[in-house]
Coordinates of C-alpha atoms in Angstrom, one line a residue:
Chain C
X25 CA 34.5 28.1 -30.4
X26 CA 37.5 26.6 -32.2
X27 CA 36.0 22.9 -31.5
X28 CA 32.6 23.7 -33.2
X29 CA 34.0 23.6 -36.8
X30 CA 32.1 24.2 -39.0
X31 CA 30.3 20.1 -39.3
X32 CA 28.6 20.6 -36.3
X33 CA 26.6 23.6 -36.5
X34 CA 26.0 22.3 -39.3
X35 CA 24.4 19.8 -38.4
X36 CA 22.3 21.8 -36.1
X37 CA 21.3 23.5 -38.9
X38 CA 20.3 21.3 -41.6
X39 CA 18.4 19.2 -38.1
X40 CA 16.9 22.8 -37.6
X41 CA 16.1 24.2 -40.6
X42 CA 17.3 22.1 -43.6
X43 CA 16.2 19.0 -43.9
X44 CA 15.2 15.9 -41.9
X45 CA 16.2 15.9 -38.7
X46 CA 17.5 12.1 -38.5
X47 CA 20.7 12.6 -40.6
X48 CA 22.7 14.8 -39.2
X49 CA 24.4 13.3 -36.5
X50 CA 27.8 14.0 -37.5
X51 CA 30.3 14.8 -39.4
X52 CA 30.2 11.7 -41.7
X53 CA 26.6 11.2 -41.4
X54 CA 26.1 14.7 -42.8
X55 CA 28.7 14.1 -45.2
X56 CA 27.7 10.5 -45.8
X57 CA 24.8 11.4 -49.3
X58 CA 21.4 10.2 -48.0
X59 CA 19.5 7.9 -50.7
X60 CA 17.4 10.8 -51.5
X61 CA 19.8 13.2 -51.7
X62 CA 19.0 15.2 -54.6
X63 CA 15.1 15.7 -54.4
X64 CA 14.3 18.9 -53.9
X65 CA 12.8 19.7 -50.9
X66 CA 9.6 20.5 -50.3
X67 CA 8.7 24.6 -49.9
X68 CA 8.4 25.4 -46.4
X69 CA 5.9 27.9 -45.4
X70 CA 7.1 30.5 -44.3
X71 CA 5.3 30.0 -40.6
X72 CA 7.1 26.7 -40.8
X73 CA 10.7 27.9 -41.6
X74 CA 10.9 30.5 -38.3
X75 CA 9.4 28.1 -36.0
X76 CA 12.8 26.2 -37.2
X77 CA 14.0 28.7 -37.0
X78 CA 13.4 29.6 -33.3
X79 CA 13.9 25.9 -32.6
X80 CA 17.2 25.6 -33.6
X81 CA 18.1 29.3 -31.2
X82 CA 15.3 27.1 -28.5
X83 CA 17.8 23.3 -28.7
X84 CA 21.1 25.3 -28.7
X85 CA 20.1 28.4 -25.0
X86 CA 18.2 25.7 -23.8
X87 CA 21.1 23.2 -23.8
X88 CA 23.8 25.9 -22.2
X89 CA 20.7 26.9 -19.8
X90 CA 21.0 23.0 -18.4
X91 CA 25.1 22.6 -19.1
X92 CA 25.1 24.9 -16.7
X93 CA 25.8 23.8 -12.8
X94 CA 22.9 25.5 -10.8
X95 CA 25.4 26.6 -8.4
X96 CA 27.2 28.3 -11.2
X97 CA 24.8 30.0 -12.4
X98 CA 25.6 33.2 -10.8
X99 CA 28.7 33.1 -11.9
X100 CA 29.7 36.1 -13.9
X101 CA 33.4 36.6 -15.8
X102 CA 33.9 40.1 -12.5
X103 CA 34.4 37.1 -10.0
X104 CA 36.9 35.6 -12.4
X105 CA 39.5 38.6 -11.7
X106 CA 41.5 38.4 -14.8
X107 CA 43.9 41.2 -15.1
X108 CA 42.7 43.7 -17.3
X109 CA 39.4 43.1 -18.3
X110 CA 36.7 44.6 -17.2
X111 CA 33.4 43.3 -16.5
X112 CA 32.4 44.8 -13.5
X113 CA 27.5 44.4 -14.0
X114 CA 27.8 42.7 -16.4
X115 CA 24.9 40.3 -16.7
X116 CA 25.1 36.8 -14.5
X117 CA 25.0 33.2 -16.5
X118 CA 21.2 33.4 -15.2
X119 CA 20.5 36.7 -16.2
X120 CA 21.8 36.3 -19.3
X121 CA 19.4 33.3 -19.7
X122 CA 16.5 35.1 -18.1
X123 CA 17.3 38.3 -20.6
X124 CA 17.1 36.4 -24.4
X125 CA 14.1 34.8 -22.2
X126 CA 11.5 38.6 -21.4
X127 CA 13.6 39.5 -24.6
X128 CA 11.6 36.7 -26.2
X129 CA 8.5 37.8 -24.5
X130 CA 8.5 41.7 -25.4
X131 CA 9.7 41.3 -29.6
X132 CA 7.0 38.1 -30.6
X133 CA 3.8 39.2 -27.6
X134 CA 3.0 42.0 -30.8
X135 CA 2.7 38.7 -33.3
X136 CA 0.3 37.0 -30.7
X137 CA -1.5 39.6 -28.9
X138 CA -0.4 37.9 -26.0
X139 CA -0.2 40.0 -22.9
X140 CA 3.1 39.7 -21.4
X141 CA 3.5 38.0 -17.8
X142 CA 3.6 39.3 -15.4
X143 CA 6.8 40.2 -13.1
X144 CA 8.0 40.8 -16.8
X145 CA 9.1 44.4 -16.2
X146 CA 12.3 44.7 -17.9
X147 CA 14.8 42.7 -20.1
X148 CA 16.6 41.3 -17.5
X149 CA 13.0 38.8 -16.1
X150 CA 11.4 38.7 -13.1
X151 CA 13.8 39.3 -10.5
X152 CA 11.9 36.1 -8.2
X153 CA 13.2 33.9 -10.8
X154 CA 16.3 32.4 -9.0
X155 CA 16.8 28.2 -9.6
X156 CA 17.5 26.5 -12.1
X157 CA 14.2 24.8 -12.4
X158 CA 12.2 28.3 -12.2
X159 CA 14.5 30.1 -14.8
X160 CA 15.0 27.2 -18.4
X161 CA 10.4 26.7 -17.6
X162 CA 10.8 31.1 -18.1
X163 CA 13.2 30.0 -20.5
X164 CA 10.9 26.9 -22.6
X165 CA 7.7 29.7 -21.6
X166 CA 8.9 31.9 -23.9
X167 CA 9.8 30.5 -26.8
X168 CA 6.7 28.5 -26.8
X169 CA 5.8 32.2 -27.0
X170 CA 7.7 32.1 -30.2
X171 CA 6.2 29.2 -31.6
X172 CA 2.8 30.7 -31.6
X173 CA 4.3 33.6 -32.9
X174 CA 5.8 32.1 -36.0
X175 CA 2.5 30.2 -36.6
X176 CA 1.1 33.5 -37.3
X177 CA 2.7 34.1 -40.0
X178 CA 1.6 34.3 -43.8
X179 CA 2.8 35.7 -47.3
X180 CA 0.2 37.7 -46.4
X181 CA 0.4 39.4 -43.1
X182 CA 4.1 38.9 -42.9
X183 CA 5.3 42.1 -44.0
X184 CA 2.8 43.4 -42.5
X185 CA 3.6 46.5 -39.1
X186 CA 2.0 44.3 -35.7
X187 CA -0.1 47.9 -34.1
X188 CA 2.1 50.5 -34.0
X189 CA 4.9 48.5 -34.9
X190 CA 7.1 49.9 -36.2
X191 CA 9.1 46.6 -37.2
X192 CA 7.9 44.3 -40.0
X193 CA 6.1 40.9 -38.2
X194 CA 8.9 38.9 -40.3
X195 CA 11.5 40.8 -38.7
X196 CA 10.7 41.0 -35.2
X197 CA 9.9 37.1 -35.3
X198 CA 13.9 36.7 -36.5
X199 CA 14.7 39.5 -34.7
X200 CA 14.0 37.3 -31.9
X201 CA 16.2 34.5 -32.9
X202 CA 19.4 36.6 -33.9
X203 CA 19.0 38.4 -31.0
X204 CA 18.8 34.9 -28.8
X205 CA 22.4 33.8 -31.0
X206 CA 24.0 36.7 -30.0
X207 CA 23.7 36.0 -26.5
X208 CA 24.3 32.7 -26.8
X209 CA 27.3 33.5 -28.2
X210 CA 28.3 35.1 -24.9
X211 CA 26.7 32.3 -22.7
X212 CA 29.0 29.3 -24.7
X213 CA 31.9 32.4 -23.5
X214 CA 30.7 31.4 -19.9
X215 CA 30.7 27.6 -19.8
X216 CA 33.9 27.6 -21.3
X217 CA 35.4 29.8 -18.5
X218 CA 33.7 27.4 -16.1
X219 CA 36.0 24.3 -18.0
X220 CA 32.8 23.0 -19.5
X221 CA 32.1 22.4 -23.2
X222 CA 29.1 23.5 -24.4
X223 CA 26.9 21.0 -25.3
X224 CA 27.2 21.1 -29.3
X225 CA 30.7 21.2 -29.3
X226 CA 31.1 17.9 -27.3
X227 CA 31.0 15.6 -30.0
X228 CA 33.3 16.0 -32.0
X229 CA 36.5 17.4 -29.4
X230 CA 35.0 16.0 -26.2
Chain Y
X28 CA 26.2 41.1 -21.2
X29 CA 25.8 44.2 -17.8
X30 CA 26.1 47.9 -19.7
X31 CA 23.4 46.5 -22.0
X32 CA 21.5 48.1 -19.2
X33 CA 17.4 48.0 -19.0
X34 CA 17.4 51.3 -20.9
X35 CA 19.5 50.3 -24.2
X36 CA 17.6 47.2 -24.1
X37 CA 14.7 49.6 -24.0
X38 CA 16.1 51.4 -26.9
X39 CA 16.1 48.3 -29.3
X40 CA 13.3 46.9 -28.0
X41 CA 11.4 50.4 -29.2
X42 CA 13.5 50.4 -32.6
X43 CA 12.5 46.9 -33.1
X44 CA 10.0 45.8 -32.1
X45 CA 8.6 49.1 -30.1
X46 CA 6.1 51.4 -30.2
X47 CA 5.7 54.2 -33.5
X48 CA 4.5 57.0 -31.1
X49 CA 5.8 59.7 -33.4
X50 CA 5.1 58.4 -36.3
X51 CA 0.9 58.4 -36.1
X52 CA 1.3 61.8 -35.9
X53 CA 3.3 62.5 -38.7
X54 CA 2.1 59.8 -41.1
X55 CA -0.6 62.0 -42.5
X56 CA 2.1 64.2 -43.9
X57 CA 4.8 61.2 -45.6
X58 CA 4.5 59.5 -48.5
X59 CA 4.2 56.2 -48.0
X60 CA 6.7 53.9 -47.3
X61 CA 7.7 51.8 -49.9
X62 CA 6.6 48.0 -49.8
X63 CA 9.0 46.3 -48.6
X64 CA 10.4 43.0 -49.6
X65 CA 11.3 39.0 -48.1
X66 CA 14.4 39.8 -49.6
X67 CA 14.3 43.4 -48.2
X68 CA 13.5 42.1 -45.0
X69 CA 16.5 39.3 -45.2
X70 CA 19.7 42.3 -46.8
X71 CA 18.6 44.4 -43.7
X72 CA 19.2 41.2 -40.9
X73 CA 22.4 40.5 -43.5
X74 CA 23.5 44.1 -42.9
X75 CA 22.7 44.0 -39.1
X76 CA 25.1 41.6 -38.5
X77 CA 27.6 42.0 -40.5
X78 CA 28.1 45.5 -39.8
X79 CA 28.5 44.7 -36.3
X80 CA 31.7 43.1 -37.1
X81 CA 33.2 44.6 -39.5
X82 CA 32.4 47.4 -37.0
X83 CA 34.6 45.2 -34.3
X84 CA 36.9 44.8 -36.6
X85 CA 38.1 47.8 -37.4
X86 CA 37.8 48.8 -33.9
X87 CA 39.6 46.5 -31.8
X88 CA 43.5 47.0 -30.8
X89 CA 45.6 45.4 -33.7
X90 CA 47.9 44.2 -31.1
X91 CA 45.2 42.0 -29.4
X92 CA 44.1 40.6 -32.4
X93 CA 45.8 36.9 -31.4
X94 CA 44.2 36.8 -27.7
X95 CA 42.1 34.5 -26.2
X96 CA 39.7 33.5 -23.6
X97 CA 40.6 29.5 -23.1
X98 CA 43.6 28.0 -24.8
X99 CA 40.7 25.7 -26.6
X100 CA 39.3 28.9 -28.0
X101 CA 39.7 30.9 -31.8
X102 CA 41.7 33.9 -31.2
X103 CA 39.9 37.1 -32.0
X104 CA 40.7 37.0 -35.6
X105 CA 40.3 33.6 -35.8
X106 CA 36.7 34.1 -34.7
X107 CA 35.8 36.9 -37.6
X108 CA 37.5 35.0 -40.4
X109 CA 36.3 31.7 -39.1
X110 CA 32.8 33.6 -39.4
X111 CA 33.0 36.4 -43.1
X112 CA 34.9 32.5 -44.7
X113 CA 31.5 30.9 -43.8
X114 CA 29.7 33.3 -45.7
X115 CA 31.7 33.3 -48.3
X116 CA 31.3 29.0 -49.2
X117 CA 27.5 29.8 -48.5
X118 CA 27.3 33.1 -51.2
X119 CA 29.3 31.0 -52.6
X120 CA 26.5 28.0 -53.5
X121 CA 23.9 30.0 -53.0
X122 CA 25.6 32.5 -56.0
X123 CA 26.4 29.0 -58.1
X124 CA 29.9 31.3 -58.4
X125 CA 33.4 32.2 -57.3
X126 CA 33.2 35.4 -55.0
X127 CA 35.6 35.5 -52.9
X128 CA 39.4 33.2 -52.1
X129 CA 38.2 30.0 -52.2
X130 CA 39.7 27.8 -49.5
X131 CA 37.9 24.5 -50.4
X132 CA 35.4 23.7 -47.2
X133 CA 37.4 25.1 -45.4
X134 CA 36.0 27.8 -43.1
X135 CA 39.2 29.0 -40.5
X136 CA 41.2 30.4 -42.7
X137 CA 44.7 31.1 -41.3
X138 CA 46.8 34.7 -40.5
X139 CA 49.3 33.8 -42.8
X140 CA 47.3 34.2 -44.7
X141 CA 45.3 37.4 -43.6
X142 CA 48.5 38.5 -41.8
X143 CA 47.8 42.3 -40.5
X144 CA 44.3 43.9 -39.2
X145 CA 43.7 45.7 -42.3
X146 CA 43.6 42.1 -44.5
X147 CA 41.1 40.9 -42.4
X148 CA 38.9 43.8 -41.9
X149 CA 38.9 43.5 -45.5
X150 CA 38.0 40.0 -45.5
X151 CA 35.1 40.7 -43.9
X152 CA 33.6 43.8 -45.5
X153 CA 34.3 41.5 -48.6
X154 CA 32.0 38.8 -47.5
X155 CA 29.5 41.4 -46.1
X156 CA 29.3 43.7 -49.3
X157 CA 29.0 40.7 -51.4
X158 CA 26.7 38.7 -49.5
X159 CA 24.5 42.0 -49.9
X160 CA 25.0 42.0 -53.7
X161 CA 24.0 38.4 -54.1
X162 CA 20.7 38.9 -51.6
X163 CA 19.9 42.1 -53.9
X164 CA 20.1 40.6 -57.1
X165 CA 18.0 37.8 -56.7
X166 CA 15.6 38.8 -54.8
X167 CA 12.3 37.5 -53.5
X168 CA 12.7 34.7 -56.1
X169 CA 16.1 33.9 -55.5
X170 CA 15.1 32.9 -51.5
X171 CA 12.6 30.0 -53.0
X172 CA 15.9 28.6 -55.0
X173 CA 17.8 25.5 -53.8
X174 CA 20.9 25.1 -53.4
X175 CA 23.6 22.6 -52.4
X176 CA 24.2 22.3 -48.7
X177 CA 26.2 20.8 -46.8
X178 CA 26.4 17.0 -46.9
X179 CA 24.9 18.0 -50.8
X180 CA 21.4 18.1 -49.4
X181 CA 19.5 20.4 -51.2
X182 CA 18.4 23.2 -49.0
X183 CA 16.2 26.6 -49.4
X184 CA 18.0 29.9 -50.1
X185 CA 16.3 31.5 -47.0
X186 CA 18.0 28.2 -45.2
X187 CA 20.9 29.3 -46.0
X188 CA 20.8 32.8 -45.5
X189 CA 19.4 32.2 -41.8
X190 CA 22.1 30.4 -40.9
X191 CA 24.9 32.4 -42.3
X192 CA 23.0 35.3 -40.4
X193 CA 22.1 33.5 -37.2
X194 CA 26.7 32.2 -36.8
X195 CA 27.5 36.3 -37.3
X196 CA 25.4 36.5 -34.3
X197 CA 26.6 33.4 -32.4
X198 CA 30.7 34.3 -33.5
X199 CA 30.2 38.0 -32.9
X200 CA 28.4 37.2 -28.7
X201 CA 31.6 35.8 -28.3
X202 CA 34.1 39.0 -28.7
X203 CA 31.9 40.8 -27.2
X204 CA 33.5 39.1 -24.2
X205 CA 36.7 39.3 -25.6
X206 CA 36.1 42.5 -25.9
X207 CA 35.7 43.0 -22.2
X208 CA 38.1 40.9 -21.3
X209 CA 40.2 43.9 -23.0
X210 CA 38.2 46.3 -20.8
X211 CA 37.1 47.3 -23.5
X212 CA 33.8 47.9 -24.8
X213 CA 32.2 47.0 -27.7
X214 CA 30.5 49.2 -30.3
X215 CA 27.6 48.4 -30.0
X216 CA 27.4 48.9 -26.7
X217 CA 28.6 52.3 -26.7
X218 CA 25.6 54.3 -27.4

């Protein structure tokens, strides 16, 4: 987003991926060199690195899911009737959230070997999940699986394919994160279409 | 979005996470695939999202390059320029080189510099290609090296590449919505 300038996502990343979490609250903090700045970071394990990635996107997605008012959960750009647009049949905000969660289960469950949850028929999640609270719980539970999946990664197994999968464990673990970021970008637009500034863009601009 | 229908999702998941149904029957007659490395995996991720952005840059009509949905947003072109410019900022840090145009710490080059669609496409292509080259050149050891990240903080290069990939993915998602707003289907959704 226009206002989501570099320091904000960077701050999120610094919190989630690269460094201690307490020093990236704003651009000034991110720019101010902390006393230990030149210290070599301790080498992350592959499991901890992936866990940080999952935590990063989890925070972003959960934050936007919580930022959308419940009465807007069935919003779709189709309802705006934007001249010249074709949003017919696109996912509603609620289904975007459920899709991320359902996909998380499909993508990460091969790493843990866990059974998929009941009612997970397709990539859009269980139809009977209707309330904001239930949908966010489904989302959070799917990321909990992601953390479990990350914990299974080792240098020895990360380039192996679990079960009959055509992809390596590392690929599966990282694809879940990449897929979630794609939909995060769409959900950000849905918030903006409703006059809501995405949480990650607020501290600097609004 | 919508038309990532169940079928498309199923295809995607089968490709990425899916079952090697036919491969089981072929495996006896095929030479084993070369072992993958961490940098191979990183390169795949880099190219996956980079090529999706390039495809959009090439596909989107030039007369809509300055489209945006809301007043406080980047235009279509500015999204692409921002993603590519940040890539170059990070590529320079990881490689210790001067690859790409230097906007200082800036990551929002203006259309004054990239006036045409061809200029934007070329810039995005160069960012993706240069990043891929550095990942390949540095290999697995490079992923464990550290570089100055923002705020002069040191970070492992694997984390820096990952951030760039995720950042591009976020902007890709925004551009998907821009596509639909113009009655266009994103290239990756046309299969």
